[in-house]
Amino acid sequence: MSSNERMTKITLVGTKDTMKETIEILHLLKIIHIVDFKEQDETFEIGKSLGEVSKFSELLLSIRAFLSKFDIRPDNIKTTYVKREVSRELEKEVFEAENVIKSYGEKISKINLILKEIEKIKSIGDLGGIGIQKNLVASLDDLVSSKSELEEQRNIFKDQMDSTIKEKSAYLLQYEDFLSSEIEKMEAPLRFTTTKNTFIVEGWIPEKKYQELESILKKKFGDRVNLDKIKYSDEEPVPVEFKHPSPVKPFELLLELFEYPKTREIDPTFAIFITFPLFYGIMLGDIGYGLVIFFASLFMKTKFKTEGWKMILGILEYSSIYTIAFGFIDGEFFGFNIFNLLGIEEIFGLRMPILDRIVDFMPIMILSISIGVIHVLLGLVFGFINVYRSHNLKEAILKKGGWIVLIFSIIFLASSIYLPGILLYLGVGLLLASIVLLVVGEGFIGLIEIFGIMSNILSYVRLMAIGLSSVGIAIVINSIVVDIIFPKGGVFVLLGYSVLIVGHIGNILLGILACFLHALRLHYVEFFTKFYEGGGIKYKPFGI
Amino acid sequence: MAELAVMVVVLSSVASVILTGLAAAWAEKHIGSAAIGAMTEKEELFSKGLVLTVIPETIVIFGLTVSLVLLFVVLPQLL
């Protein structure tokens, strides 16, 4: 489960003359997560930036303004460009391109001004007989009649400008990238500790990269730069880098919204990957809605390319697959009972639909609560492992063991309704044992908490209730249209279709939001509280 | 006697949805305005605020469940 990169805290001490080259190396390697130095005193102070940052910043600002004015973005261009490399030719190319594009822009704006004036002159109307010389009137008329010519010229300039932008945007972007990385390097000492003759970098690197970094520094500087591992306390936030396979990746977002895990605790992303879409699917459960969300998120993935959007859409995509699957179980297609409409009564001897959400809400409620019991139990087991890792077995049994036994006693007591006898005694026995454990572990306060865990489990009833309200709205829309509007015929058929479309779009939007938030809530409030501590930070290596 | 019991059950199921709905709305109103207030200070709190805002919805979900149980489990036994 803890597949994430192991981090180790390091200090890097060197003489000041090696600082520039060290920064260069660290920037190239992109492995160190620098911890900013804050507490200054007489001997240790924050370093000063290298070189003239302000000149570079000005350049960067002007080129960024230029890029945003002409809407040049990395995902808009086809050609690839080499990052972080710059040469004289590139600089020349960039300035030339800038000038050419600017001059085209000026020409176009001039023509636009003239066109505006022409419009004004036109609006005056007849120019004769107001005491202007004849030849002047004639030339003004000439000007007005040359409007189309001017427009044509403007379009030519525009095309030329666009093609220049297309051609040169790679250079511009490369230059922008170079400038920003250069500034980052120059400003790096602001995050270091410096004394009169030395500099100290504190930070985190992945443990397996330690050897590599050490040998590189040794080769380059010999004894002048020294790298060391240092101890850190448990309270310190350790940067976390996830190493998840790509299907699980989008679900990191849900942890990012909450808090990053500490390195030692169990990373719940994989569990979320399984349960989140499952809950979402149970709640929404409609073939039509699932298909709409699936294709909508596929489509939006081509439009929105930022990291955050990709993750949200990825989550929605997985969730919609579960939605379609549960749609088959519930037999719903945009709120219509699809198996009834198609006249299918059973498949492979199973009654279709397997669970009708309106009629069979009791079985679904029991299913929801069972899922709740399993989910809470999973959270407690995670908690048990966490406490065992950070403390010891005794502590784990006292802190989490009592709750786990309590859950098992609930399971036995609940199933004794159907199968009385031995299960009942077992349940009561476990309940007593768990009460003893809770009192020993958490004091009498622990007993009050039993109601807390009961309400946690009952909270999973929402898996049924949210679904019921969603399918309720869908059925209302359908029956308004099919039973009331369609029979009137004529224009009302069109009206009926528009009500169907608008109503179902609204219900889908509501379904996306409500199901997402409630599935999220079940994880944050019911699941995470059982084990999750959080307090880690995101791993942001210097140079990226 | 049976009629009175039926009436009580039906009215209870109505009351459980109405009252829990109002309660959830009231709670969400306060949380929502607090969340918006926090967001003006710190934009990143949007996601946390959104999740916090739906927390009291549990009340109305329980209300709905109680009302369904009353109508479809308790009521048939009385009739």
XYZ file of C-alpha atoms in Angstrom:
623
model
C 0.000 0.000 0.000
C 2.734 2.451 0.780
C 4.098 2.498 -2.713
C 5.071 6.141 -2.447
C 8.610 7.391 -2.795
C 10.639 7.337 0.419
C 12.049 10.747 1.175
C 15.107 11.622 3.146
C 16.025 14.969 4.601
C 19.386 16.383 3.613
C 21.562 19.367 4.175
C 24.003 20.544 1.619
C 26.811 22.784 2.840
C 29.260 24.425 0.522
C 31.626 27.316 0.160
C 30.082 30.348 -1.434
C 32.178 30.223 -4.600
C 30.523 26.934 -5.547
C 26.979 28.186 -4.990
C 26.206 29.129 -8.569
C 27.331 25.814 -9.991
C 25.563 23.883 -7.262
C 22.308 25.637 -8.077
C 22.883 24.799 -11.720
C 23.293 21.111 -10.867
C 20.308 20.980 -8.533
C 18.179 22.718 -11.129
C 19.185 20.204 -13.749
C 18.595 17.146 -11.552
C 15.115 18.278 -10.441
C 15.079 16.128 -7.315
C 15.427 18.379 -4.308
C 12.409 19.800 -2.523
C 13.927 22.865 -0.872
C 12.754 23.846 2.582
C 12.722 27.621 2.722
C 14.948 29.156 5.343
C 13.110 31.615 7.543
C 14.641 32.312 10.946
C 17.461 34.773 10.540
C 19.942 35.774 13.202
C 23.383 37.380 13.301
C 25.339 34.487 11.815
C 22.755 32.851 9.602
C 20.926 34.919 7.103
C 18.963 34.519 3.894
C 21.090 34.541 0.783
C 21.067 37.241 -1.853
C 19.912 36.610 -5.364
C 22.520 36.116 -8.060
C 22.887 38.704 -10.751
C 20.349 41.195 -11.980
C 17.000 39.545 -11.508
C 15.134 42.745 -12.274
C 16.418 42.891 -15.861
C 15.315 39.328 -16.504
C 11.989 39.905 -14.800
C 11.291 42.880 -17.029
C 12.058 40.840 -20.125
C 9.919 38.012 -18.858
C 7.049 40.354 -18.096
C 7.122 41.899 -21.563
C 7.270 38.528 -23.295
C 4.443 37.157 -21.155
C 2.318 40.207 -21.975
C 3.082 39.586 -25.622
C 2.194 35.904 -25.367
C -1.104 36.583 -23.669
C -1.991 39.404 -26.089
C -1.699 37.092 -29.078
C -2.973 34.082 -27.141
C 0.066 31.866 -27.648
C -0.103 28.852 -25.348
C 1.896 25.619 -25.282
C -1.166 23.493 -26.054
C -2.124 25.709 -29.007
C 0.938 24.992 -31.084
C 1.855 21.856 -32.914
C 5.628 22.117 -33.020
C 7.656 21.015 -30.039
C 10.357 23.160 -28.567
C 13.416 22.383 -26.516
C 12.967 23.497 -22.947
C 15.563 25.492 -21.052
C 18.031 25.973 -23.803
C 18.876 29.270 -25.275
C 21.349 30.578 -27.777
C 22.239 33.835 -29.471
C 20.241 32.802 -32.542
C 17.194 32.142 -30.452
C 17.375 35.551 -28.851
C 17.746 37.181 -32.244
C 14.894 35.139 -33.627
C 12.661 36.104 -30.708
C 13.310 39.829 -30.989
C 12.835 39.750 -34.744
C 9.591 37.858 -34.421
C 8.421 40.245 -31.747
C 9.163 43.236 -33.961
C 7.553 41.755 -37.052
C 4.390 40.785 -35.194
C 4.258 44.151 -33.489
C 4.618 46.038 -36.777
C 1.812 43.990 -38.321
C -0.292 44.772 -35.263
C 0.400 48.483 -35.669
C -0.452 48.441 -39.373
C -3.704 46.678 -38.664
C -4.689 49.080 -35.943
C -3.902 52.036 -38.217
C -6.129 50.641 -40.954
C -8.827 50.055 -38.383
C -8.632 53.707 -37.327
C -8.975 54.880 -40.930
C -11.933 52.568 -41.476
C -13.596 54.083 -38.439
C -13.053 57.576 -39.836
C -14.546 56.479 -43.138
C -17.638 55.289 -41.329
C -17.883 58.709 -39.682
C -17.522 60.570 -42.983
C -20.109 58.290 -44.535
C -22.552 59.076 -41.747
C -22.285 62.823 -42.471
C -23.924 62.209 -45.821
C -23.674 64.628 -48.767
C -20.477 66.691 -48.584
C -21.306 69.146 -51.373
C -22.498 72.707 -50.761
C -20.978 73.204 -47.329
C -18.164 75.372 -48.554
C -15.417 72.751 -48.831
C -13.220 72.910 -51.899
C -14.349 70.658 -54.702
C -11.144 68.667 -55.029
C -11.172 67.979 -51.272
C -14.682 66.570 -51.476
C -13.602 64.435 -54.381
C -10.646 63.014 -52.483
C -12.842 62.319 -49.467
C -15.205 60.441 -51.753
C -12.222 58.542 -53.089
C -11.291 57.619 -49.563
C -14.789 56.347 -48.795
C -14.870 54.274 -51.929
C -11.503 52.680 -51.107
C -13.012 51.063 -48.034
C -13.188 47.561 -49.447
C -9.609 47.847 -50.681
C -8.452 48.812 -47.206
C -10.367 45.943 -45.659
C -8.738 43.540 -48.057
C -5.316 44.919 -47.194
C -6.100 44.516 -43.495
C -7.068 40.895 -43.970
C -3.833 40.249 -45.810
C -1.859 41.738 -42.932
C -3.859 39.681 -40.482
C -3.133 36.470 -42.346
C 0.533 37.327 -42.511
C 0.606 38.085 -38.806
C -1.152 34.839 -37.948
C 1.255 32.818 -40.026
C 4.226 34.577 -38.419
C 2.815 33.860 -34.977
C 2.298 30.244 -35.887
C 5.814 29.973 -37.202
C 7.556 31.725 -34.358
C 5.466 30.847 -31.317
C 7.714 27.918 -30.467
C 10.680 30.254 -30.184
C 8.738 32.687 -28.065
C 7.582 29.961 -25.710
C 11.049 28.532 -25.460
C 12.411 31.939 -24.586
C 9.740 32.486 -21.964
C 10.559 29.137 -20.443
C 14.246 29.916 -20.426
C 13.732 33.264 -18.734
C 11.512 31.891 -15.998
C 13.904 29.039 -15.210
C 16.806 31.474 -15.205
C 14.994 33.688 -12.709
C 14.191 30.684 -10.577
C 17.873 29.820 -10.448
C 18.889 33.380 -9.655
C 16.418 33.627 -6.843
C 17.267 30.222 -5.347
C 19.703 31.700 -2.779
C 16.738 33.532 -1.256
C 15.662 30.122 0.029
C 19.098 29.181 1.378
C 20.811 29.850 4.646
C 24.082 31.700 4.211
C 26.908 32.697 6.464
C 29.823 34.870 5.521
C 31.614 32.221 3.476
C 29.240 29.302 3.156
C 25.753 28.449 2.064
C 23.444 25.759 3.426
C 20.541 24.155 1.568
C 17.998 22.191 3.526
C 15.565 19.972 1.693
C 14.153 16.579 0.834
C 15.180 14.170 -1.876
C 13.959 10.672 -2.775
C 16.092 8.236 -0.805
C 17.298 6.292 -3.814
C 18.618 9.450 -5.471
C 20.894 10.232 -2.538
C 23.882 8.229 -3.814
C 23.615 9.751 -7.257
C 23.543 13.308 -5.942
C 26.430 12.645 -3.593
C 28.663 11.205 -6.287
C 27.886 14.030 -8.700
C 28.723 16.663 -6.105
C 31.867 14.804 -5.046
C 33.133 14.562 -8.576
C 32.511 18.199 -9.283
C 33.550 19.961 -6.107
C 35.521 17.486 -3.999
C 35.506 18.610 -0.406
C 34.129 22.037 -1.007
C 30.519 20.861 -0.978
C 29.268 18.452 1.630
C 26.031 16.464 1.549
C 24.517 14.897 4.671
C 21.401 13.073 5.725
C 19.799 14.592 8.796
C 17.257 13.346 11.276
C 13.777 14.764 11.358
C 10.997 14.656 13.891
C 7.658 12.942 13.325
C 5.802 16.231 13.365
C 7.679 17.638 10.418
C 5.709 17.663 7.178
C 7.406 15.333 4.716
C 6.875 15.920 1.013
C 4.953 13.141 -0.646
C 5.302 11.976 -4.196
C 2.659 9.512 -5.310
C 3.633 6.614 -7.507
C 0.265 5.371 -8.659
C -0.585 3.594 -11.881
C -2.359 5.922 -14.287
C -5.940 4.667 -13.698
C -5.614 5.546 -10.009
C -3.939 8.876 -10.689
C -7.069 11.102 -10.939
C -8.129 10.107 -7.448
C -5.072 11.821 -5.984
C -7.110 14.984 -6.431
C -9.475 13.904 -3.677
C -6.529 13.604 -1.291
C -5.138 16.918 -2.478
C -8.440 18.600 -1.617
C -8.273 17.114 1.864
C -4.680 16.863 2.979
C -1.618 14.989 1.823
C -0.864 11.836 3.789
C 2.119 11.554 6.048
C 4.768 9.247 4.686
C 4.301 6.555 7.299
C 0.554 6.268 7.119
C -1.405 4.222 4.661
C -2.065 6.003 1.401
C -5.801 5.551 0.814
C -5.818 6.518 -2.869
C -6.176 2.945 -4.047
C -9.109 2.293 -1.711
C -10.759 5.485 -2.955
C -10.212 4.335 -6.521
C -12.383 1.305 -5.784
C -15.045 2.775 -3.512
C -15.613 6.288 -4.854
C -16.936 5.304 -8.308
C -18.869 2.464 -6.675
C -20.733 4.839 -4.374
C -21.269 7.280 -7.199
C -22.637 4.531 -9.409
C -25.022 3.230 -6.755
C -26.362 6.731 -6.190
C -26.806 7.789 -9.815
C -27.401 4.338 -11.375
C -28.933 5.145 -14.752
C -27.751 3.873 -18.140
C -28.678 7.080 -19.974
C -27.193 9.455 -17.438
C -24.048 7.347 -17.261
C -23.622 7.449 -21.035
C -24.163 11.218 -21.134
C -21.599 11.824 -18.388
C -19.123 9.407 -19.964
C -19.185 11.066 -23.372
C -19.360 14.565 -21.908
C -16.234 13.971 -19.849
C -14.463 12.406 -22.829
C -15.352 15.467 -24.886
C -14.349 17.946 -22.212
C -10.991 16.206 -21.825
C -10.074 17.469 -25.279
C -11.057 21.036 -24.327
C -9.702 21.421 -20.805
C -6.138 20.315 -20.472
C -5.058 21.611 -17.092
C -4.015 19.073 -14.496
C -6.985 19.717 -12.210
C -9.595 19.367 -14.929
C -7.981 16.193 -16.207
C -8.282 14.668 -12.760
C -11.907 15.699 -12.214
C -12.896 14.432 -15.650
C -10.958 11.219 -15.072
C -12.890 10.614 -11.862
C -16.184 11.338 -13.617
C -15.258 8.955 -16.411
C -14.657 6.022 -14.057
C -17.720 6.923 -12.037
C -19.915 7.004 -15.126
C -18.873 3.458 -16.035
C -20.122 2.280 -12.641
C -23.241 4.386 -13.194
C -23.978 2.523 -16.414
C -23.368 -0.827 -14.720
C -25.745 -0.001 -11.880
C -28.166 1.384 -14.458
C -28.446 -2.147 -15.839
C -29.060 -3.530 -12.372
C -31.714 -0.896 -11.667
C -33.120 -1.136 -15.191
C -33.200 2.609 -15.698
C -32.719 4.608 -18.871
C -33.364 8.315 -18.304
C -35.782 7.319 -15.567
C -37.734 4.934 -17.827
C -37.926 1.328 -16.782
C -36.072 0.004 -19.791
C -36.716 -3.709 -19.250
C -40.456 -3.052 -18.988
C -40.429 -1.011 -22.177
C -38.481 -3.647 -24.079
C -40.692 -6.373 -22.672
C -37.828 -8.295 -21.129
C -38.934 -9.982 -17.932
C -36.024 -12.183 -17.136
C -32.486 -12.858 -18.275
C -30.756 -16.090 -17.234
C -33.616 -16.769 -14.840
C -33.063 -13.479 -13.026
C -36.013 -11.161 -12.625
C -35.357 -7.918 -14.525
C -34.640 -5.326 -13.296
C -32.711 -6.983 -10.503
C -33.434 -4.091 -8.158
C -36.168 -1.593 -8.960
C -35.137 1.424 -6.960
C -38.683 2.620 -6.267
C -40.130 -0.721 -5.213
C -37.106 -2.417 -3.680
C -35.816 0.430 -1.586
C -35.647 -1.761 1.514
C -33.149 -4.255 0.032
C -31.115 -1.365 -1.349
C -31.134 0.281 2.069
C -29.878 -2.917 3.680
C -27.244 -3.185 0.948
C -26.196 0.424 1.588
C -25.826 -0.137 5.314
C -23.840 -3.318 4.665
C -21.523 -1.372 2.391
C -21.247 1.181 5.181
C -20.258 -1.479 7.694
C -17.578 -2.814 5.342
C -16.278 0.635 4.513
C -16.060 1.752 8.136
C -14.421 -1.565 9.000
C -11.859 -0.993 6.254
C -11.157 2.450 7.676
C -10.669 0.992 11.137
C -8.331 -1.706 9.819
C -6.277 1.014 8.113
C -6.282 2.878 11.414
C -5.121 -0.259 13.225
C -2.206 -0.643 10.828
C -1.324 3.050 11.135
C -1.230 2.950 14.940
C 0.680 -0.342 14.830
C 3.284 1.206 12.538
C 3.703 4.410 14.490
C 3.417 2.898 17.994
C 3.038 -0.790 18.786
C 0.586 -3.672 18.766
C -0.768 -3.020 22.254
C -1.585 0.570 21.444
C -3.200 -0.482 18.176
C -5.438 -3.023 19.913
C -6.455 -0.512 22.561
C -7.075 2.370 20.156
C -8.596 0.641 17.158
C -9.068 -3.017 18.129
C -12.072 -2.236 20.328
C -13.852 -0.557 17.421
C -13.093 -3.429 15.063
C -14.522 -5.927 17.555
C -17.552 -3.669 17.947
C -18.173 -3.681 14.197
C -17.954 -7.486 14.143
C -20.428 -7.686 17.021
C -22.800 -5.446 15.044
C -22.429 -7.747 12.037
C -23.205 -10.829 14.134
C -26.137 -9.186 15.917
C -27.604 -7.992 12.636
C -27.305 -11.370 10.962
C -28.795 -13.077 14.031
C -32.135 -11.587 12.931
C -32.130 -14.089 10.094
C -30.280 -16.897 11.833
C -30.837 -16.750 15.589
C -28.977 -18.935 18.052
C -25.221 -19.131 18.113
C -24.757 -15.820 16.222
C -26.722 -13.943 18.856
C -24.537 -15.223 21.706
C -21.401 -14.561 19.687
C -22.584 -11.038 18.948
C -23.406 -10.253 22.563
C -20.066 -11.713 23.679
C -18.134 -9.605 21.185
C -20.135 -6.519 22.149
C -19.174 -6.976 25.805
C -15.545 -7.577 24.829
C -15.477 -4.458 22.701
C -17.018 -2.382 25.497
C -14.290 -3.572 27.858
C -11.609 -2.756 25.271
C -13.103 0.677 24.621
C -13.275 1.556 28.296
C -9.667 0.460 28.795
C -8.493 2.154 25.629
C -10.372 5.433 25.595
C -12.094 5.693 28.993
C -15.835 6.001 29.458
C -15.927 8.684 26.755
C -15.384 5.812 24.321
C -18.819 4.442 25.135
C -20.481 7.641 23.989
C -18.541 7.352 20.758
C -20.413 4.121 20.005
C -23.340 6.265 18.914
C -20.981 8.182 16.687
C -19.945 5.055 14.857
C -23.574 3.950 14.560
C -24.462 7.249 12.912
C -21.430 6.871 10.650
C -22.766 3.541 9.450
C -26.354 4.766 9.094
C -25.020 7.671 7.063
C -24.501 5.239 4.193
C -28.289 5.114 3.824
C -27.690 8.086 1.566
C -26.539 5.649 -1.105
C -30.198 4.656 -1.316
C -31.780 8.023 -0.549
C -29.843 10.176 -3.035
C -30.502 7.590 -5.719
C -34.178 7.525 -4.883
C -34.474 11.301 -5.134
C -32.592 11.346 -8.445
C -34.759 8.639 -9.987
C -37.820 10.344 -8.474
C -37.106 13.564 -10.334
C -36.490 11.637 -13.560
C -39.799 9.784 -13.248
C -41.675 13.007 -12.534
C -40.207 14.617 -15.670
C -41.107 11.567 -17.752
C -44.648 11.290 -16.457
C -45.358 14.998 -16.921
C -44.307 14.689 -20.538
C -45.711 11.278 -21.421
C -48.970 11.415 -19.455
C -49.892 15.094 -19.560
C -48.205 16.907 -22.453
C -47.945 14.295 -25.239
C -51.675 13.315 -25.289
C -52.611 16.892 -26.201
C -50.884 16.430 -29.559
C -49.943 19.092 -32.109
C -47.471 21.710 -30.938
C -47.449 20.127 -27.512
C -45.307 17.269 -28.802
C -42.488 19.741 -29.463
C -43.017 21.305 -26.051
C -42.914 17.850 -24.521
C -39.543 17.073 -26.090
C -38.085 20.360 -24.899
C -39.337 19.693 -21.356
C -37.733 16.233 -21.524
C -34.387 17.610 -22.668
C -34.232 20.542 -20.267
C -35.497 18.476 -17.344
C -33.040 15.652 -17.839
C -30.098 18.012 -18.366
C -30.995 19.690 -15.082
C -31.304 16.361 -13.335
C -27.952 15.197 -14.733
C -26.221 18.348 -13.500
C -27.859 17.937 -10.114
C -26.893 14.264 -10.143
C -23.242 14.998 -10.982
C -22.947 17.557 -8.192
C -24.970 15.785 -5.496
C -23.582 12.309 -6.092
C -20.027 13.607 -6.295
C -20.298 15.592 -3.091
C -22.041 12.855 -1.158
C -19.598 10.201 -2.291
C -16.827 12.589 -1.277
C -18.443 13.230 2.060
C -18.716 9.529 2.797
C -14.968 9.294 2.311
C -13.972 12.425 4.191
C -16.313 12.181 7.144
C -17.044 8.486 7.518
C -13.919 6.821 6.157
C -10.996 9.178 6.760
C -11.887 9.939 10.369
C -11.129 6.330 11.227
C -7.480 6.398 10.266
C -6.325 9.422 8.332
C -4.085 12.004 9.918
C -2.729 13.948 6.984
C -0.220 16.751 7.294
C 2.081 15.864 4.434
C 2.980 18.353 1.717
C 3.267 18.028 -2.021
C 6.697 17.151 -3.402
C 7.769 20.077 -5.567
C 11.314 19.558 -6.740
C 13.433 22.582 -7.539
C 13.619 23.065 -11.279
C 10.139 21.963 -12.286
C -58.716 3.228 16.511
C -57.000 1.860 13.485
C -57.928 4.955 11.535
C -56.301 7.173 14.134
C -53.135 5.071 13.972
C -53.068 5.336 10.182
C -53.500 9.080 10.402
C -50.694 9.408 12.932
C -48.362 7.344 10.784
C -49.108 9.339 7.635
C -48.766 12.665 9.415
C -45.521 11.534 11.016
C -44.065 10.591 7.680
C -45.068 14.005 6.307
C -43.602 15.769 9.314
C -40.333 13.852 9.170
C -39.636 15.018 5.608
C -40.811 18.607 6.128
C -39.065 19.209 9.427
C -35.783 17.567 8.483
C -35.839 19.427 5.184
C -36.245 22.732 6.978
C -33.575 21.792 9.501
C -31.086 20.862 6.792
C -31.841 24.058 4.888
C -31.358 26.145 7.996
C -28.055 24.496 8.809
C -26.825 24.730 5.222
C -27.703 28.415 5.091
C -25.356 29.143 7.970
C -22.576 26.890 6.731
C -22.900 28.206 3.206
C -22.598 31.842 4.206
C -19.655 31.045 6.464
C -17.999 29.128 3.625
C -18.459 32.033 1.224
C -17.002 34.334 3.866
C -13.977 32.108 4.228
C -13.604 31.901 0.463
C -13.267 35.654 0.063
C -10.231 35.421 2.335
C -8.799 32.284 0.780
C -9.915 31.091 -2.624
C -8.606 27.534 -2.131
C -11.192 26.833 0.540
C -13.883 26.410 -2.124
C -13.693 22.619 -2.209
C -13.663 22.269 1.547
C -16.567 24.699 1.839
C -18.554 22.766 -0.740
C -18.083 19.495 1.119
C -18.893 21.084 4.487
C -22.053 22.589 3.045
C -23.576 19.204 2.185
C -22.836 17.680 5.577
C -26.181 18.595 7.201
C -27.979 16.950 4.282
C -27.641 13.771 6.340
C -30.539 15.021 8.441
C -32.942 15.140 5.544
C -31.698 11.792 4.274
C -32.565 10.262 7.629
C -35.911 12.055 7.490
C -36.616 10.618 4.060
C -35.643 7.142 5.228
C -37.854 7.358 8.290
C -40.765 8.534 6.195
C -40.277 5.727 3.671
C -40.115 3.141 6.441
C -43.260 4.585 8.004
C -45.163 4.549 4.723
C -44.031 1.234 3.292
C -43.171 -0.887 6.316
C -45.263 0.354 9.245
C -48.389 1.415 7.383
C -49.126 -1.897 5.607
C -49.093 -3.637 8.983
C -51.832 -1.321 10.243
C -54.077 -1.698 7.215
